[in-house]
């Protein structure tokens, strides 16, 4: 029997990249997966990429024999998230796994590109990243706890993030990811007595759909990984009855893979060390 049979999972930002892979891998492990995103078949965020919607993710789940549903939700809007949680409670009565994966701001069309010097950075850039990152996680996590997980004293909150670089990289990106990481730590500490673990995972350079659009095969050669590698790490953590031992921590995907015997789709176990980190990821 698959490890997560009978579990209900929510994956935010499930239209592409790691969110899509996480939804597919959780469903393959037996969970009923609720995937959310702003991009739907009726309202695609990228009309030129109709394959990148939460509906096409659900299609892939069903095609593989899994179970789930797709819900349009902007996780920066508390009202939409409140409605999402109320709906999950009405339809399923529980939530066992929350994957806070929704993130954006690096490709916001309303924010111009980064400056040549740090003082030239657009002032709106950090705000955009924080809203779509740590604030989105904050809103979704607290409302999930309020409506579903906290009162039941059950479940695990998993967050996709990135270990900040040394020396530091792009200023707004580094600050936004640091906020996500600190949120994981604080929630983990606050929930230690509630039976709810909070763990973040940091992937390496993933060959997501958008990375494949913007980089040549030569640039992506070497120590890169598919989004399914990190997604399988998330499944392993969600299935671990002793996941609380990791609470409040940010774990590299390679370390999780070694601990649980997880591999990428080609059977490899990429190890993404600090000296290989090349910059912002689609995660």
Tab-separated table of C-alpha atoms in Angstrom:
chain	number	residue	atom	x	y	z
A	1	UNK	CA	0.000	0.000	0.000
A	2	UNK	CA	1.430	3.450	-0.900
A	3	UNK	CA	2.876	5.326	2.076
A	4	UNK	CA	0.341	8.184	2.021
A	5	UNK	CA	-2.893	6.324	1.304
A	6	UNK	CA	-5.782	8.072	3.042
A	7	UNK	CA	-3.895	11.337	3.531
A	8	UNK	CA	-5.131	14.695	2.246
A	9	UNK	CA	-2.445	17.027	0.889
A	10	UNK	CA	-2.545	20.640	-0.278
A	11	UNK	CA	0.156	21.832	-2.694
A	12	UNK	CA	0.285	25.543	-3.474
A	13	UNK	CA	1.729	26.780	-6.742
A	14	UNK	CA	0.981	23.428	-8.382
A	15	UNK	CA	0.767	24.613	-11.984
A	16	UNK	CA	4.453	24.168	-12.822
A	17	UNK	CA	7.936	23.329	-11.593
A	18	UNK	CA	8.397	21.818	-8.172
A	19	UNK	CA	4.743	22.389	-7.254
A	20	UNK	CA	3.558	20.270	-10.156
A	21	UNK	CA	6.102	17.561	-9.395
A	22	UNK	CA	5.131	17.564	-5.707
A	23	UNK	CA	1.453	17.152	-6.571
A	24	UNK	CA	2.246	14.233	-8.882
A	25	UNK	CA	4.579	12.486	-6.429
A	26	UNK	CA	2.222	12.893	-3.467
A	27	UNK	CA	-0.627	11.463	-5.535
A	28	UNK	CA	1.589	8.571	-6.644
A	29	UNK	CA	2.249	7.880	-2.955
A	30	UNK	CA	-1.493	7.545	-2.367
A	31	UNK	CA	-2.515	10.985	-1.105
A	32	UNK	CA	-5.567	12.873	-2.288
A	33	UNK	CA	-3.951	16.048	-3.625
A	34	UNK	CA	-5.542	19.486	-3.718
A	35	UNK	CA	-3.478	21.559	-6.119
A	36	UNK	CA	-3.798	25.330	-6.212
A	37	UNK	CA	-2.441	28.066	-8.457
A	38	UNK	CA	-3.485	31.325	-10.041
A	39	UNK	CA	-3.119	29.799	-13.503
A	40	UNK	CA	-6.070	27.728	-14.704
A	41	UNK	CA	-7.247	26.502	-18.085
A	42	UNK	CA	-9.884	29.260	-18.086
A	43	UNK	CA	-7.459	31.942	-16.829
A	44	UNK	CA	-3.901	30.953	-17.781
A	45	UNK	CA	-1.086	33.104	-16.439
A	46	UNK	CA	0.873	32.292	-19.585
A	47	UNK	CA	-1.444	32.041	-22.611
A	48	UNK	CA	1.592	30.936	-24.637
A	49	UNK	CA	2.026	27.955	-22.279
A	50	UNK	CA	-1.436	26.401	-21.862
A	51	UNK	CA	0.265	23.308	-20.428
A	52	UNK	CA	1.285	25.225	-17.289
A	53	UNK	CA	-1.977	25.382	-15.336
A	54	UNK	CA	-3.267	23.703	-12.212
A	55	UNK	CA	-5.862	21.936	-14.376
A	56	UNK	CA	-3.223	20.257	-16.518
A	57	UNK	CA	-1.490	19.136	-13.322
A	58	UNK	CA	-4.736	17.527	-12.214
A	59	UNK	CA	-5.073	15.900	-15.643
A	60	UNK	CA	-1.613	14.356	-15.157
A	61	UNK	CA	-2.555	13.109	-11.676
A	62	UNK	CA	-5.698	11.418	-13.021
A	63	UNK	CA	-3.826	9.980	-16.021
A	64	UNK	CA	-1.394	8.322	-13.606
A	65	UNK	CA	-4.240	6.813	-11.581
A	66	UNK	CA	-4.095	9.317	-8.716
A	67	UNK	CA	-6.789	11.323	-6.974
A	68	UNK	CA	-7.103	15.052	-6.505
A	69	UNK	CA	-8.755	18.330	-7.336
A	70	UNK	CA	-7.679	21.686	-8.719
A	71	UNK	CA	-8.621	25.018	-7.132
A	72	UNK	CA	-7.761	28.493	-8.355
A	73	UNK	CA	-6.295	30.493	-5.470
A	74	UNK	CA	-4.045	33.516	-5.068
A	75	UNK	CA	-2.284	32.781	-1.777
A	76	UNK	CA	-1.416	36.435	-1.216
A	77	UNK	CA	-5.148	37.134	-0.744
A	78	UNK	CA	-6.345	36.041	2.736
A	79	UNK	CA	-9.982	35.962	1.611
A	80	UNK	CA	-9.219	33.463	-1.139
A	81	UNK	CA	-7.147	31.299	1.208
A	82	UNK	CA	-9.895	31.453	3.848
A	83	UNK	CA	-12.398	30.207	1.264
A	84	UNK	CA	-9.982	27.472	0.211
A	85	UNK	CA	-9.589	26.165	3.765
A	86	UNK	CA	-13.335	26.330	4.422
A	87	UNK	CA	-13.911	24.316	1.260
A	88	UNK	CA	-11.318	21.705	2.188
A	89	UNK	CA	-12.902	21.303	5.608
A	90	UNK	CA	-16.369	20.908	4.075
A	91	UNK	CA	-15.296	18.425	1.394
A	92	UNK	CA	-12.614	16.426	3.201
A	93	UNK	CA	-12.816	17.254	6.895
A	94	UNK	CA	-9.046	17.244	7.325
A	95	UNK	CA	-5.659	18.279	5.973
A	96	UNK	CA	-2.647	16.109	6.717
A	97	UNK	CA	0.049	17.663	4.531
A	98	UNK	CA	0.533	21.288	3.509
A	99	UNK	CA	3.227	22.041	0.929
A	100	UNK	CA	3.870	25.789	0.840
A	101	UNK	CA	5.409	26.074	-2.604
A	102	UNK	CA	3.760	29.119	-4.222
A	103	UNK	CA	6.349	31.793	-4.911
A	104	UNK	CA	6.931	34.566	-7.406
A	105	UNK	CA	8.004	38.133	-7.829
A	106	UNK	CA	11.188	37.445	-9.745
A	107	UNK	CA	9.242	37.534	-13.010
A	108	UNK	CA	6.613	40.118	-12.073
A	109	UNK	CA	5.872	42.118	-15.264
A	110	UNK	CA	5.136	45.160	-13.095
A	111	UNK	CA	8.664	45.235	-11.687
A	112	UNK	CA	11.633	46.142	-13.924
A	113	UNK	CA	14.780	44.031	-13.946
A	114	UNK	CA	17.500	44.251	-11.286
A	115	UNK	CA	19.973	47.099	-11.251
A	116	UNK	CA	23.660	46.950	-12.093
A	117	UNK	CA	24.489	48.146	-8.557
A	118	UNK	CA	22.730	47.259	-5.335
A	119	UNK	CA	21.362	50.810	-4.987
A	120	UNK	CA	19.784	50.473	-8.435
A	121	UNK	CA	17.508	47.608	-7.388
A	122	UNK	CA	13.813	48.415	-8.007
A	123	UNK	CA	12.220	49.279	-4.672
A	124	UNK	CA	9.158	47.202	-5.555
A	125	UNK	CA	11.175	44.014	-6.118
A	126	UNK	CA	11.484	42.900	-2.499
A	127	UNK	CA	7.846	43.718	-1.760
A	128	UNK	CA	6.755	41.588	-4.699
A	129	UNK	CA	8.917	38.635	-3.619
A	130	UNK	CA	7.903	38.851	0.039
A	131	UNK	CA	4.205	38.946	-0.849
A	132	UNK	CA	4.452	35.913	-3.127
A	133	UNK	CA	6.838	34.110	-0.774
A	134	UNK	CA	6.960	34.463	2.997
A	135	UNK	CA	3.636	36.328	3.233
A	136	UNK	CA	1.897	33.700	1.110
A	137	UNK	CA	3.358	30.965	3.354
A	138	UNK	CA	2.342	32.910	6.456
A	139	UNK	CA	-1.265	33.373	5.355
A	140	UNK	CA	-1.665	29.801	4.102
A	141	UNK	CA	0.032	28.205	7.084
A	142	UNK	CA	-1.898	30.147	9.709
A	143	UNK	CA	-5.271	29.638	8.052
A	144	UNK	CA	-4.571	25.919	7.571
A	145	UNK	CA	-3.720	25.689	11.262
A	146	UNK	CA	-6.780	27.697	12.264
A	147	UNK	CA	-9.286	25.717	10.205
A	148	UNK	CA	-7.826	22.230	9.865
A	149	UNK	CA	-4.489	21.267	11.336
A	150	UNK	CA	-4.195	23.105	14.638
A	151	UNK	CA	-7.479	22.062	16.240
A	152	UNK	CA	-6.809	18.445	15.229
A	153	UNK	CA	-3.196	18.541	16.413
A	154	UNK	CA	-2.023	16.655	13.335
A	155	UNK	CA	-0.144	17.052	10.106
A	156	UNK	CA	3.063	18.419	8.658
A	157	UNK	CA	3.836	21.749	6.990
A	158	UNK	CA	6.511	21.471	4.305
A	159	UNK	CA	8.010	24.513	2.598
A	160	UNK	CA	10.065	24.743	-0.566
A	161	UNK	CA	12.810	27.334	-0.289
A	162	UNK	CA	16.481	27.965	-0.987
A	163	UNK	CA	19.485	28.105	1.285
A	164	UNK	CA	20.861	31.622	1.075
A	165	UNK	CA	24.278	31.963	-0.535
A	166	UNK	CA	27.677	32.786	0.918
A	167	UNK	CA	28.779	35.190	-0.384
A	168	UNK	CA	25.241	36.532	-0.822
A	169	UNK	CA	23.642	36.731	-4.233
A	170	UNK	CA	20.773	38.840	-5.558
A	171	UNK	CA	19.673	41.115	-2.688
A	172	UNK	CA	15.839	40.893	-2.838
A	173	UNK	CA	15.941	37.173	-3.578
A	174	UNK	CA	18.254	36.459	-0.636
A	175	UNK	CA	16.113	38.491	1.765
A	176	UNK	CA	12.857	36.910	0.593
A	177	UNK	CA	14.197	33.366	0.958
A	178	UNK	CA	15.683	34.183	4.375
A	179	UNK	CA	12.205	35.285	5.468
A	180	UNK	CA	10.733	31.945	4.344
A	181	UNK	CA	13.446	30.070	6.214
A	182	UNK	CA	12.953	32.037	9.410
A	183	UNK	CA	9.191	31.502	9.195
A	184	UNK	CA	9.792	27.744	9.079
A	185	UNK	CA	12.018	27.948	12.145
A	186	UNK	CA	9.612	30.066	14.198
A	187	UNK	CA	6.544	27.999	13.264
A	188	UNK	CA	8.467	24.838	14.091
A	189	UNK	CA	9.319	26.168	17.536
A	190	UNK	CA	5.814	27.446	18.229
A	191	UNK	CA	4.187	24.169	17.173
A	192	UNK	CA	6.519	21.759	18.953
A	193	UNK	CA	3.862	20.921	21.516
A	194	UNK	CA	1.003	20.724	19.011
A	195	UNK	CA	2.061	17.593	17.133
A	196	UNK	CA	2.628	19.489	13.877
A	197	UNK	CA	6.072	19.493	12.263
A	198	UNK	CA	7.338	22.335	10.032
A	199	UNK	CA	10.228	21.535	7.706
A	200	UNK	CA	11.677	23.326	4.678
A	201	UNK	CA	13.594	21.759	1.799
A	202	UNK	CA	16.110	23.477	-0.438
A	203	UNK	CA	16.572	21.981	-3.924
A	204	UNK	CA	19.520	22.438	-6.236
A	205	UNK	CA	19.399	23.794	-9.767
A	206	UNK	CA	16.211	22.250	-11.100
A	207	UNK	CA	15.393	21.667	-14.738
A	208	UNK	CA	11.932	23.214	-14.498
A	209	UNK	CA	9.877	24.211	-17.513
A	210	UNK	CA	10.910	27.858	-17.159
A	211	UNK	CA	14.575	27.055	-16.609
A	212	UNK	CA	14.512	24.989	-19.808
A	213	UNK	CA	13.044	28.013	-21.608
A	214	UNK	CA	15.794	30.384	-20.507
A	215	UNK	CA	18.921	28.214	-20.440
A	216	UNK	CA	20.718	26.149	-23.040
A	217	UNK	CA	21.369	22.411	-22.553
A	218	UNK	CA	25.036	23.287	-22.037
A	219	UNK	CA	24.190	25.667	-19.193
A	220	UNK	CA	22.009	23.026	-17.552
A	221	UNK	CA	24.518	20.222	-17.982
A	222	UNK	CA	26.299	18.802	-14.967
A	223	UNK	CA	24.937	18.768	-11.471
A	224	UNK	CA	21.297	19.649	-12.082
A	225	UNK	CA	18.182	17.765	-11.096
A	226	UNK	CA	14.548	17.384	-12.070
A	227	UNK	CA	11.825	18.833	-9.812
A	228	UNK	CA	10.806	15.260	-9.005
A	229	UNK	CA	13.960	14.820	-6.922
A	230	UNK	CA	12.860	17.482	-4.410
A	231	UNK	CA	9.242	16.312	-4.723
A	232	UNK	CA	10.247	12.797	-3.688
A	233	UNK	CA	12.127	14.263	-0.740
A	234	UNK	CA	8.897	15.995	0.305
A	235	UNK	CA	7.014	12.688	0.075
A	236	UNK	CA	9.651	10.958	2.210
A	237	UNK	CA	9.334	13.624	4.906
A	238	UNK	CA	5.531	13.535	4.803
A	239	UNK	CA	5.561	9.750	5.208
A	240	UNK	CA	8.045	9.731	8.104
A	241	UNK	CA	6.214	9.122	11.407
A	242	UNK	CA	9.167	10.759	13.150
A	243	UNK	CA	9.301	13.847	10.918
A	244	UNK	CA	9.131	16.042	14.051
A	245	UNK	CA	12.865	15.412	14.561
A	246	UNK	CA	13.438	17.805	11.644
A	247	UNK	CA	11.007	20.517	12.721
A	248	UNK	CA	12.117	24.102	12.240
A	249	UNK	CA	14.998	23.136	9.941
A	250	UNK	CA	15.886	23.864	6.323
A	251	UNK	CA	17.218	20.650	4.771
A	252	UNK	CA	19.100	20.329	1.494
A	253	UNK	CA	17.308	17.923	-0.844
A	254	UNK	CA	20.521	15.926	-1.278
A	255	UNK	CA	20.719	15.340	2.467
A	256	UNK	CA	17.085	14.208	2.583
A	257	UNK	CA	17.762	11.896	-0.363
A	258	UNK	CA	20.665	10.215	1.412
A	259	UNK	CA	18.698	9.880	4.635
A	260	UNK	CA	15.618	8.283	3.043
A	261	UNK	CA	17.121	6.612	-0.039
A	262	UNK	CA	15.380	8.973	-2.462
A	263	UNK	CA	16.582	9.202	-6.070
A	264	UNK	CA	15.864	11.406	-9.057
A	265	UNK	CA	13.972	9.978	-12.023
A	266	UNK	CA	17.234	8.649	-13.520
A	267	UNK	CA	18.214	6.872	-10.298
A	268	UNK	CA	20.882	9.436	-9.365
A	269	UNK	CA	21.293	11.346	-6.087
A	270	UNK	CA	22.605	14.817	-7.024
A	271	UNK	CA	24.331	16.626	-4.167
A	272	UNK	CA	24.017	20.375	-4.476
A	273	UNK	CA	26.742	22.029	-2.445
A	274	UNK	CA	27.172	25.740	-1.776
A	275	UNK	CA	29.929	26.172	-4.367
A	276	UNK	CA	27.562	24.949	-7.100
A	277	UNK	CA	24.696	27.300	-6.374
A	278	UNK	CA	24.193	29.486	-9.367
A	279	UNK	CA	21.366	31.868	-8.510
A	280	UNK	CA	17.618	32.161	-8.219
A	281	UNK	CA	15.552	29.091	-8.930
A	282	UNK	CA	11.961	28.489	-9.964
A	283	UNK	CA	11.041	27.278	-6.463
